[in-house]
Short mmCIF file of C-alpha atoms in Angstrom, two decimals:
data_model
loop_
_atom_site.label_atom_id
_atom_site.label_comp_id
_atom_site.label_asym_id
_atom_site.label_seq_id
_atom_site.Cartn_x
_atom_site.Cartn_y
_atom_site.Cartn_z
CA UNK H 1 261.96 98.37 -5.37
CA UNK H 2 264.53 95.82 -4.01
CA UNK H 3 263.35 92.34 -3.13
CA UNK H 4 264.44 93.05 0.57
CA UNK H 5 261.89 95.89 0.64
CA UNK H 6 259.19 93.73 -0.57
CA UNK H 7 259.82 91.29 2.22
CA UNK H 8 259.00 93.88 4.69
CA UNK H 9 255.93 95.39 3.15
CA UNK H 10 252.37 94.13 2.51
CA UNK H 11 251.06 93.89 -1.01
CA UNK H 12 247.69 95.56 -1.68
CA UNK H 13 244.74 93.36 -2.30
CA UNK H 14 244.78 91.94 -5.87
CA UNK H 15 248.26 93.43 -6.51
CA UNK H 16 249.20 90.13 -7.79
CA UNK H 17 246.83 88.18 -9.94
CA UNK H 18 247.16 85.21 -12.38
CA UNK H 19 246.67 87.52 -15.42
CA UNK H 20 249.76 89.64 -14.23
CA UNK H 21 251.92 86.78 -14.02
CA UNK H 22 253.80 85.23 -16.93
CA UNK H 23 253.17 81.60 -17.72
CA UNK H 24 255.29 79.50 -15.41
CA UNK H 25 256.43 82.51 -13.63
CA UNK H 26 255.90 80.74 -10.39
CA UNK H 27 256.87 77.19 -10.12
CA UNK H 28 257.78 74.79 -7.21
CA UNK H 29 261.46 74.88 -7.86
CA UNK H 30 261.39 78.85 -7.88
CA UNK H 31 259.75 78.96 -4.33
CA UNK H 32 262.07 78.61 -1.28
CA UNK H 33 261.06 76.30 1.42
CA UNK H 34 257.99 77.75 3.53
CA UNK H 35 257.75 80.52 0.94
CA UNK H 36 254.00 79.97 0.81
CA UNK H 37 252.10 79.72 4.07
CA UNK H 38 248.91 77.65 3.91
CA UNK H 39 248.36 77.40 7.72
CA UNK H 40 245.96 80.31 7.80
CA UNK H 41 243.36 78.79 5.35
CA UNK H 42 243.78 81.83 3.01
CA UNK H 43 243.11 79.72 -0.26
CA UNK H 44 239.92 81.04 -1.72
CA UNK H 45 238.37 80.99 -5.25
CA UNK H 46 237.49 78.08 -7.48
CA UNK H 47 240.10 75.34 -7.59
CA UNK H 48 240.68 73.05 -10.50
CA UNK H 49 238.96 69.73 -10.36
CA UNK H 50 241.06 66.89 -8.96
CA UNK H 51 242.00 64.07 -11.18
CA UNK H 52 240.66 61.37 -9.00
CA UNK H 53 241.43 57.79 -10.14
CA UNK H 54 238.18 55.68 -10.82
CA UNK H 55 238.87 53.30 -7.94
CA UNK H 56 238.54 56.34 -5.49
CA UNK H 57 235.37 57.72 -6.85
CA UNK H 58 232.11 57.39 -4.87
CA UNK H 59 230.61 54.18 -6.33
CA UNK H 60 227.80 52.53 -4.31
CA UNK H 61 227.80 48.74 -4.03
CA UNK H 62 224.93 46.88 -5.86
CA UNK H 63 222.19 45.64 -3.52
CA UNK H 64 220.83 43.35 -6.05
CA UNK H 65 222.27 39.87 -6.02
CA UNK H 66 223.26 38.58 -9.40
CA UNK H 67 222.25 41.76 -11.08
CA UNK H 68 224.96 40.97 -13.59
CA UNK H 69 223.56 37.57 -14.44
CA UNK H 70 226.82 35.74 -13.67
CA UNK H 71 225.54 32.73 -11.75
CA UNK H 72 223.19 30.11 -13.22
CA UNK H 73 223.12 27.12 -10.83
CA UNK H 74 219.80 25.62 -11.79
CA UNK H 75 220.10 25.95 -15.55
CA UNK H 76 221.52 28.05 -18.29
CA UNK H 77 218.24 27.60 -20.32
CA UNK H 78 214.90 27.06 -18.89
CA UNK H 79 211.59 26.63 -20.91
CA UNK H 80 208.78 27.84 -19.02
CA UNK H 81 206.20 25.27 -17.76
CA UNK H 82 204.96 26.42 -14.43
CA UNK H 83 201.94 28.34 -15.50
CA UNK H 84 201.22 31.58 -13.52
CA UNK H 85 203.34 30.73 -10.49
CA UNK H 86 206.70 32.44 -9.90
CA UNK H 87 209.51 29.94 -10.42
CA UNK H 88 213.14 29.86 -10.03
CA UNK H 89 214.61 27.85 -13.03
CA UNK H 90 217.28 29.92 -14.65
CA UNK H 91 219.51 32.69 -13.35
CA UNK H 92 219.97 32.76 -9.59
CA UNK H 93 217.78 35.16 -7.70
CA UNK H 94 215.52 35.88 -10.66
CA UNK H 95 211.99 34.33 -10.66
CA UNK H 96 209.81 34.23 -13.65
CA UNK H 97 206.58 33.19 -15.27
CA UNK H 98 204.78 33.70 -18.49
CA UNK H 99 200.98 34.64 -18.85
CA UNK H 100 198.78 33.01 -21.48
CA UNK H 101 201.03 29.91 -22.33
CA UNK H 102 203.39 27.56 -20.74
CA UNK H 103 206.16 28.30 -23.12
CA UNK H 104 209.05 30.78 -23.72
CA UNK H 105 212.59 30.50 -22.67
CA UNK H 106 214.74 32.30 -20.04
CA UNK H 107 218.39 31.68 -20.85
CA UNK H 108 221.96 32.72 -20.56
CA UNK H 109 223.25 34.81 -23.52
CA UNK H 110 226.69 36.17 -24.47
CA UNK H 111 225.10 39.47 -26.02
CA UNK H 112 226.26 42.17 -23.67
CA UNK H 113 226.33 45.98 -23.66
CA UNK H 114 229.92 46.38 -22.62
CA UNK H 115 232.98 44.74 -21.23
CA UNK H 116 231.47 44.77 -17.64
CA UNK H 117 229.37 41.62 -18.28
CA UNK H 118 230.15 38.09 -19.51
CA UNK H 119 226.32 37.32 -19.85
CA UNK H 120 223.03 38.79 -20.06
CA UNK H 121 219.42 37.28 -19.52
CA UNK H 122 217.67 36.59 -22.69
CA UNK H 123 213.83 36.28 -22.72
CA UNK H 124 212.61 34.48 -25.85
CA UNK H 125 208.79 34.61 -26.65
CA UNK H 126 206.32 31.88 -27.91
CA UNK H 127 202.97 31.62 -29.40
CA UNK H 128 200.06 32.77 -27.22
CA UNK H 129 202.19 34.37 -24.47
CA UNK H 130 200.45 37.73 -23.49
CA UNK H 131 202.95 38.67 -20.68
CA UNK H 132 206.66 37.83 -19.68
CA UNK H 133 207.35 38.50 -16.06
CA UNK H 134 210.73 38.65 -14.23
CA UNK H 135 211.22 39.28 -10.51
CA UNK H 136 214.11 39.54 -7.97
CA UNK H 137 213.45 39.87 -4.23
CA UNK H 138 215.45 41.18 -1.44
CA UNK H 139 215.44 40.46 2.22
CA UNK H 140 214.04 43.15 4.54
CA UNK H 141 217.63 43.75 6.28
CA UNK H 142 219.35 44.20 2.79
CA UNK H 143 217.09 47.11 2.02
CA UNK H 144 218.09 49.03 5.31
CA UNK H 145 220.26 51.48 3.26
CA UNK H 146 217.29 52.36 1.08
CA UNK H 147 215.05 53.12 3.97
CA UNK H 148 217.75 55.14 5.78
CA UNK H 149 218.21 57.36 2.59
CA UNK H 150 214.49 57.29 1.83
CA UNK H 151 215.71 57.28 -1.81
CA UNK H 152 216.79 54.75 -4.24
CA UNK H 153 218.02 54.35 -7.89
CA UNK H 154 217.54 51.33 -10.23
CA UNK H 155 219.77 51.38 -13.28
CA UNK H 156 220.48 48.78 -16.09
CA UNK H 157 220.72 47.94 -19.81
CA UNK H 158 217.83 46.56 -22.00
CA UNK H 159 217.75 45.41 -25.62
CA UNK H 160 214.98 44.06 -27.75
CA UNK H 161 214.80 42.23 -31.21
CA UNK H 162 211.65 44.25 -32.07
CA UNK H 163 211.43 48.03 -32.52
CA UNK H 164 209.11 49.64 -30.04
CA UNK H 165 209.15 46.91 -27.49
CA UNK H 166 207.83 48.12 -24.10
CA UNK H 167 208.98 47.02 -20.59
CA UNK H 168 207.36 48.02 -17.40
CA UNK H 169 209.18 47.98 -14.01
CA UNK H 170 207.35 47.89 -10.82
CA UNK H 171 207.89 47.44 -6.96
CA UNK H 172 206.18 44.18 -5.79
CA UNK H 173 205.56 44.74 -1.96
CA UNK H 174 204.41 42.60 0.68
CA UNK H 175 202.45 43.12 3.98
CA UNK H 176 204.68 40.66 5.73
CA UNK H 177 208.46 40.96 6.12
CA UNK H 178 210.37 38.68 3.73
CA UNK H 179 207.30 37.06 2.41
CA UNK H 180 206.21 37.58 -1.21
CA UNK H 181 203.37 35.09 -1.10
CA UNK H 182 199.89 36.37 -2.40
CA UNK H 183 198.49 38.86 -1.39
CA UNK H 184 200.98 41.51 -2.38
CA UNK H 185 200.75 44.84 -4.20
CA UNK H 186 202.50 46.31 -7.08
CA UNK H 187 203.41 49.96 -7.34
CA UNK H 188 205.14 52.10 -9.93
CA UNK H 189 208.91 51.85 -9.44
CA UNK H 190 210.08 55.50 -9.60
CA UNK H 191 209.30 59.21 -9.37
CA UNK H 192 211.82 60.18 -12.22
CA UNK H 193 213.67 58.23 -15.00
CA UNK H 194 216.12 58.69 -17.88
CA UNK H 195 216.97 56.60 -20.77
CA UNK H 196 219.81 56.68 -23.43
CA UNK H 197 219.41 57.38 -27.22
CA UNK H 198 216.05 57.59 -28.73
CA UNK H 199 214.35 55.51 -25.96
CA UNK H 200 211.48 56.88 -24.11
CA UNK H 201 210.65 56.29 -20.37
CA UNK H 202 208.01 57.38 -17.86
CA UNK H 203 208.75 58.59 -14.40
CA UNK H 204 207.29 55.30 -12.93
CA UNK H 205 209.62 53.12 -14.99
CA UNK H 206 207.74 52.07 -18.09
CA UNK H 207 210.06 52.25 -21.11
CA UNK H 208 209.96 51.89 -24.84
CA UNK H 209 213.05 50.44 -26.72
CA UNK H 210 212.55 52.41 -29.91
CA UNK H 211 215.10 50.82 -32.14
CA UNK H 212 215.62 47.03 -32.63
CA UNK H 213 218.77 45.32 -31.52
CA UNK H 214 220.08 48.43 -29.57
CA UNK H 215 221.09 48.52 -25.96
CA UNK H 216 219.42 51.22 -23.93
CA UNK H 217 220.78 52.33 -20.55
CA UNK H 218 218.12 53.51 -18.10
CA UNK H 219 217.84 54.80 -14.63
CA UNK H 220 214.78 55.04 -12.34
CA UNK H 221 214.81 56.99 -9.15
CA UNK H 222 212.47 57.16 -6.05
CA UNK H 223 212.66 60.18 -3.75
CA UNK H 224 210.34 58.99 -1.16
CA UNK H 225 209.88 55.02 -1.09
CA UNK H 226 209.20 55.06 2.73
CA UNK H 227 205.88 56.62 1.96
CA UNK H 228 204.80 53.70 -0.34
CA UNK H 229 202.06 51.76 1.28
CA UNK H 230 198.88 49.87 0.66
CA UNK H 231 196.74 47.41 2.44
CA UNK H 232 198.65 44.39 0.85
CA UNK H 233 202.12 45.76 0.74
CA UNK H 234 204.45 48.63 1.85
CA UNK H 235 208.12 49.41 1.48
CA UNK H 236 208.92 48.72 5.18
CA UNK H 237 208.61 44.99 4.62
CA UNK H 238 211.08 44.40 1.88
CA UNK H 239 211.58 45.06 -1.84
CA UNK H 240 211.01 43.23 -4.99
CA UNK H 241 211.70 44.54 -8.57
CA UNK H 242 209.20 43.19 -11.17
CA UNK H 243 209.59 43.52 -14.85
CA UNK H 244 206.57 42.94 -17.14
CA UNK H 245 207.03 42.58 -20.87
CA UNK H 246 203.96 42.31 -23.07
CA UNK H 247 203.74 40.76 -26.63
CA UNK H 248 206.76 38.34 -26.63
CA UNK H 249 204.33 36.19 -28.43
CA UNK H 250 206.79 34.51 -31.21
CA UNK H 251 210.12 32.77 -30.90
CA UNK H 252 211.49 35.68 -33.05
CA UNK H 253 210.87 38.15 -30.23
CA UNK H 254 213.49 38.46 -27.64
CA UNK H 255 214.53 40.74 -24.86
CA UNK H 256 218.08 40.95 -23.19
CA UNK H 257 218.73 42.43 -19.85
CA UNK H 258 222.02 43.28 -18.35
CA UNK H 259 223.76 45.06 -15.34
CA UNK H 260 220.85 45.69 -13.07
CA UNK H 261 221.81 47.67 -10.03
CA UNK H 262 220.06 48.86 -6.98
CA UNK H 263 221.58 51.57 -4.65
CA UNK H 264 220.59 54.24 -2.10
CA UNK H 265 220.39 57.85 -3.20
CA UNK H 266 219.18 59.65 -6.40
CA UNK H 267 222.38 59.20 -8.45
CA UNK H 268 223.25 56.13 -10.54
CA UNK H 269 226.80 55.50 -9.81
CA UNK H 270 229.16 53.42 -11.96
CA UNK H 271 228.32 49.69 -12.35
CA UNK H 272 231.37 47.63 -10.98
CA UNK H 273 230.90 43.93 -11.15
CA UNK H 274 231.28 41.88 -7.99
CA UNK H 275 233.86 39.20 -8.11
CA UNK H 276 232.47 35.80 -9.25
CA UNK H 277 233.29 34.45 -5.78
CA UNK H 278 231.26 37.19 -4.19
CA UNK H 279 228.21 36.66 -6.37
CA UNK H 280 228.34 32.86 -5.96
CA UNK H 281 228.48 33.28 -2.06
CA UNK H 282 225.58 35.54 -1.99
CA UNK H 283 223.61 33.32 -4.27
CA UNK H 284 224.23 30.19 -2.17
CA UNK H 285 222.37 31.67 0.75
CA UNK H 286 219.20 31.09 -1.35
CA UNK H 287 220.20 28.15 -3.62
CA UNK H 288 222.80 25.44 -3.46
CA UNK H 289 223.13 22.71 -6.05
CA UNK H 290 225.08 19.52 -5.94
CA UNK H 291 225.56 17.51 -9.13
CA UNK H 292 225.56 18.15 -12.75
CA UNK H 293 222.83 19.46 -15.15
CA UNK H 294 224.63 17.68 -18.09
CA UNK H 295 226.87 14.71 -18.58
CA UNK H 296 229.91 16.75 -19.16
CA UNK H 297 230.30 17.54 -15.59
CA UNK H 298 231.39 15.04 -12.85
CA UNK H 299 229.20 13.71 -10.16
CA UNK H 300 229.12 15.28 -6.69
CA UNK H 301 229.84 13.69 -3.44
CA UNK H 302 227.25 14.15 -0.83
CA UNK H 303 228.89 12.93 2.31
CA UNK H 304 229.03 9.97 4.77
CA UNK H 305 225.72 8.44 5.77
CA UNK H 306 224.80 6.08 8.61
CA UNK H 307 221.96 3.57 8.39
CA UNK H 308 219.21 4.67 10.75
CA UNK H 309 217.60 1.12 10.11
CA UNK H 310 217.60 -1.31 7.27
CA UNK H 311 215.59 0.86 4.98
CA UNK H 312 216.69 4.40 5.94
CA UNK H 313 219.88 6.55 5.93
CA UNK H 314 220.89 9.69 7.57
CA UNK H 315 223.49 11.65 5.56
CA UNK H 316 225.38 14.68 7.10
CA UNK H 317 226.29 17.42 4.51
CA UNK H 318 228.18 20.71 4.86
CA UNK H 319 226.82 23.33 2.53
CA UNK H 320 229.21 26.04 1.16
CA UNK H 321 227.19 28.78 2.80
CA UNK H 322 224.64 28.95 5.68
CA UNK H 323 221.12 29.25 3.89
CA UNK H 324 218.55 32.01 4.75
CA UNK H 325 216.11 29.40 6.42
CA UNK H 326 215.96 25.69 6.71
CA UNK H 327 215.98 24.63 3.03
CA UNK H 328 213.82 22.41 1.00
CA UNK H 329 215.22 19.77 -1.39
CA UNK H 330 214.31 18.86 -5.02
CA UNK H 331 216.08 16.29 -7.12
CA UNK H 332 216.37 15.00 -10.62
CA UNK H 333 213.51 12.67 -11.58
CA UNK H 334 214.11 8.92 -11.28
CA UNK H 335 217.34 7.60 -9.84
CA UNK H 336 219.40 10.51 -8.79
CA UNK H 337 221.98 9.23 -6.32
CA UNK H 338 223.76 6.09 -5.27
CA UNK H 339 224.63 4.82 -1.71
CA UNK H 340 227.61 2.64 -1.35
CA UNK H 341 228.06 0.34 1.76
CA UNK H 342 231.40 -1.32 1.02
CA UNK H 343 231.96 -2.04 -2.69
CA UNK H 344 228.36 -2.39 -3.70
CA UNK H 345 226.14 0.53 -4.53
CA UNK H 346 222.40 0.95 -4.59
CA UNK H 347 220.64 3.54 -6.88
CA UNK H 348 218.04 5.69 -5.16
CA UNK H 349 215.20 7.73 -6.39
CA UNK H 350 213.53 8.89 -3.10
CA UNK H 351 213.49 12.64 -2.43
CA UNK H 352 215.03 13.21 1.20
CA UNK H 353 213.57 15.27 3.93
CA UNK H 354 216.01 18.14 5.21
CA UNK H 355 216.84 19.16 8.63
CA UNK H 356 219.54 21.82 9.30
CA UNK H 357 219.16 22.49 13.01
CA UNK H 358 218.32 26.09 11.94
CA UNK H 359 219.19 28.73 14.54
CA UNK H 360 216.93 31.69 13.64
CA UNK H 361 218.87 34.54 12.17
CA UNK H 362 222.14 32.44 12.23
CA UNK H 363 221.45 29.30 10.48
CA UNK H 364 224.02 26.51 10.27
CA UNK H 365 225.76 25.35 7.12
CA UNK H 366 225.28 21.74 8.26
CA UNK H 367 222.18 19.73 6.96
CA UNK H 368 220.96 16.26 7.63
CA UNK H 369 219.35 14.31 4.72
CA UNK H 370 216.91 11.61 5.80
CA UNK H 371 216.51 8.95 3.12
CA UNK H 372 213.61 6.68 3.93
CA UNK H 373 212.81 3.46 2.01
CA UNK H 374 216.29 3.56 0.33
CA UNK H 375 216.38 -0.18 -0.48
CA UNK H 376 219.88 -0.92 0.90
CA UNK H 377 218.62 -3.42 3.41
CA UNK H 378 221.80 -2.92 5.48
CA UNK H 379 222.16 -3.10 9.21
CA UNK H 380 221.48 -0.18 11.53
CA UNK H 381 224.67 1.86 12.29
CA UNK H 382 226.54 0.80 9.11
CA UNK H 383 228.28 3.60 7.21
CA UNK H 384 227.93 4.62 3.64
CA UNK H 385 229.33 7.10 1.18
CA UNK H 386 227.02 8.82 -1.12
CA UNK H 387 227.02 10.58 -4.45
CA UNK H 388 224.78 11.97 -7.26
CA UNK H 389 224.68 9.99 -10.34
CA UNK H 390 225.99 11.41 -13.80
CA UNK H 391 223.69 14.01 -15.12
CA UNK H 392 221.67 14.11 -11.76
CA UNK H 393 221.39 16.47 -8.87
CA UNK H 394 219.92 17.75 -5.75
CA UNK H 395 219.09 21.29 -5.20
CA UNK H 396 218.52 23.07 -1.78
CA UNK H 397 216.36 26.18 -1.76
CA UNK H 398 215.44 28.77 0.79
CA UNK H 399 214.20 31.41 -1.62
CA UNK H 400 212.04 34.36 -0.64
#
């Protein structure tokens, strides 16, 4: 049959199939323009998977702040001394405390599971510790995607120096929005879970790291968190992840944590680190530090002050980010700053009170430090410039 005859006739169904065509019998160069009409939506069957570049894949952002342990404004190594109280002393957005002894260290470490991280959180035990606890808290508004999906996934990496180390993960929920003060309630984290290698994990999120010095990747999903409720806590008021680690009762026992991610849905998507600028910005909504923790760093300027009277100074400061609420301030012990009126300077140890003109949901980044009894003896209305002393600091906090 001539080609011209085929043009005027219809082919029977299945007259031409892939098995009847030689390899490369039909190519783009052999087809005339408009030879194939796709306007009628006649393409059927199973198409080969598209080779989609990684940057275009469905990757959920990480709702946790500092889940990659990049930011350590307060200290890169903190020895526990706060008893049973939750305390922020090491990595930003991660509070901690040890049970049984005021000891143990929470520190930045360069042992990491892969190239997605520079640092991990290292927990080091000490004698008489019966429980090591770590906690990160999220504001109510930040967990809206989880409530809308009514499903979430937590994923991350864990490593222990001791074979058979256990780690329990829980939800710590409050009965008041954005408040995690006692009373609160702890719930199992998930409804299903997975772990890599020979590790074991319960659906609730309690895992065992079977082999020493081995990184384990885990996922924990919850398919109905909106139903989680009790007298002293429910999911509608916010979310806090708590890790409880027993038996870190010697300095030779350590646990490393890395790449913690929280996302809506029941699938753990790829961990893609935030930029360092993004992570610092998010952390500074809750904590902002001026001054050095060690003498290798320079002092920090605090801003221009005005004498309120002969013994008190007002200092106006602009913070890098508006903070969550009006912050409180803590300082290094002893003399921590100097006030200069003209050439002469006066070292000051007083802890200032802070007022930021907070505007509810939309706080300002301006704060006023009121420094009573500063000892300058200068006249009312005189101006000063102010800075931290070497190896001293002031830290503003509006943590949950």
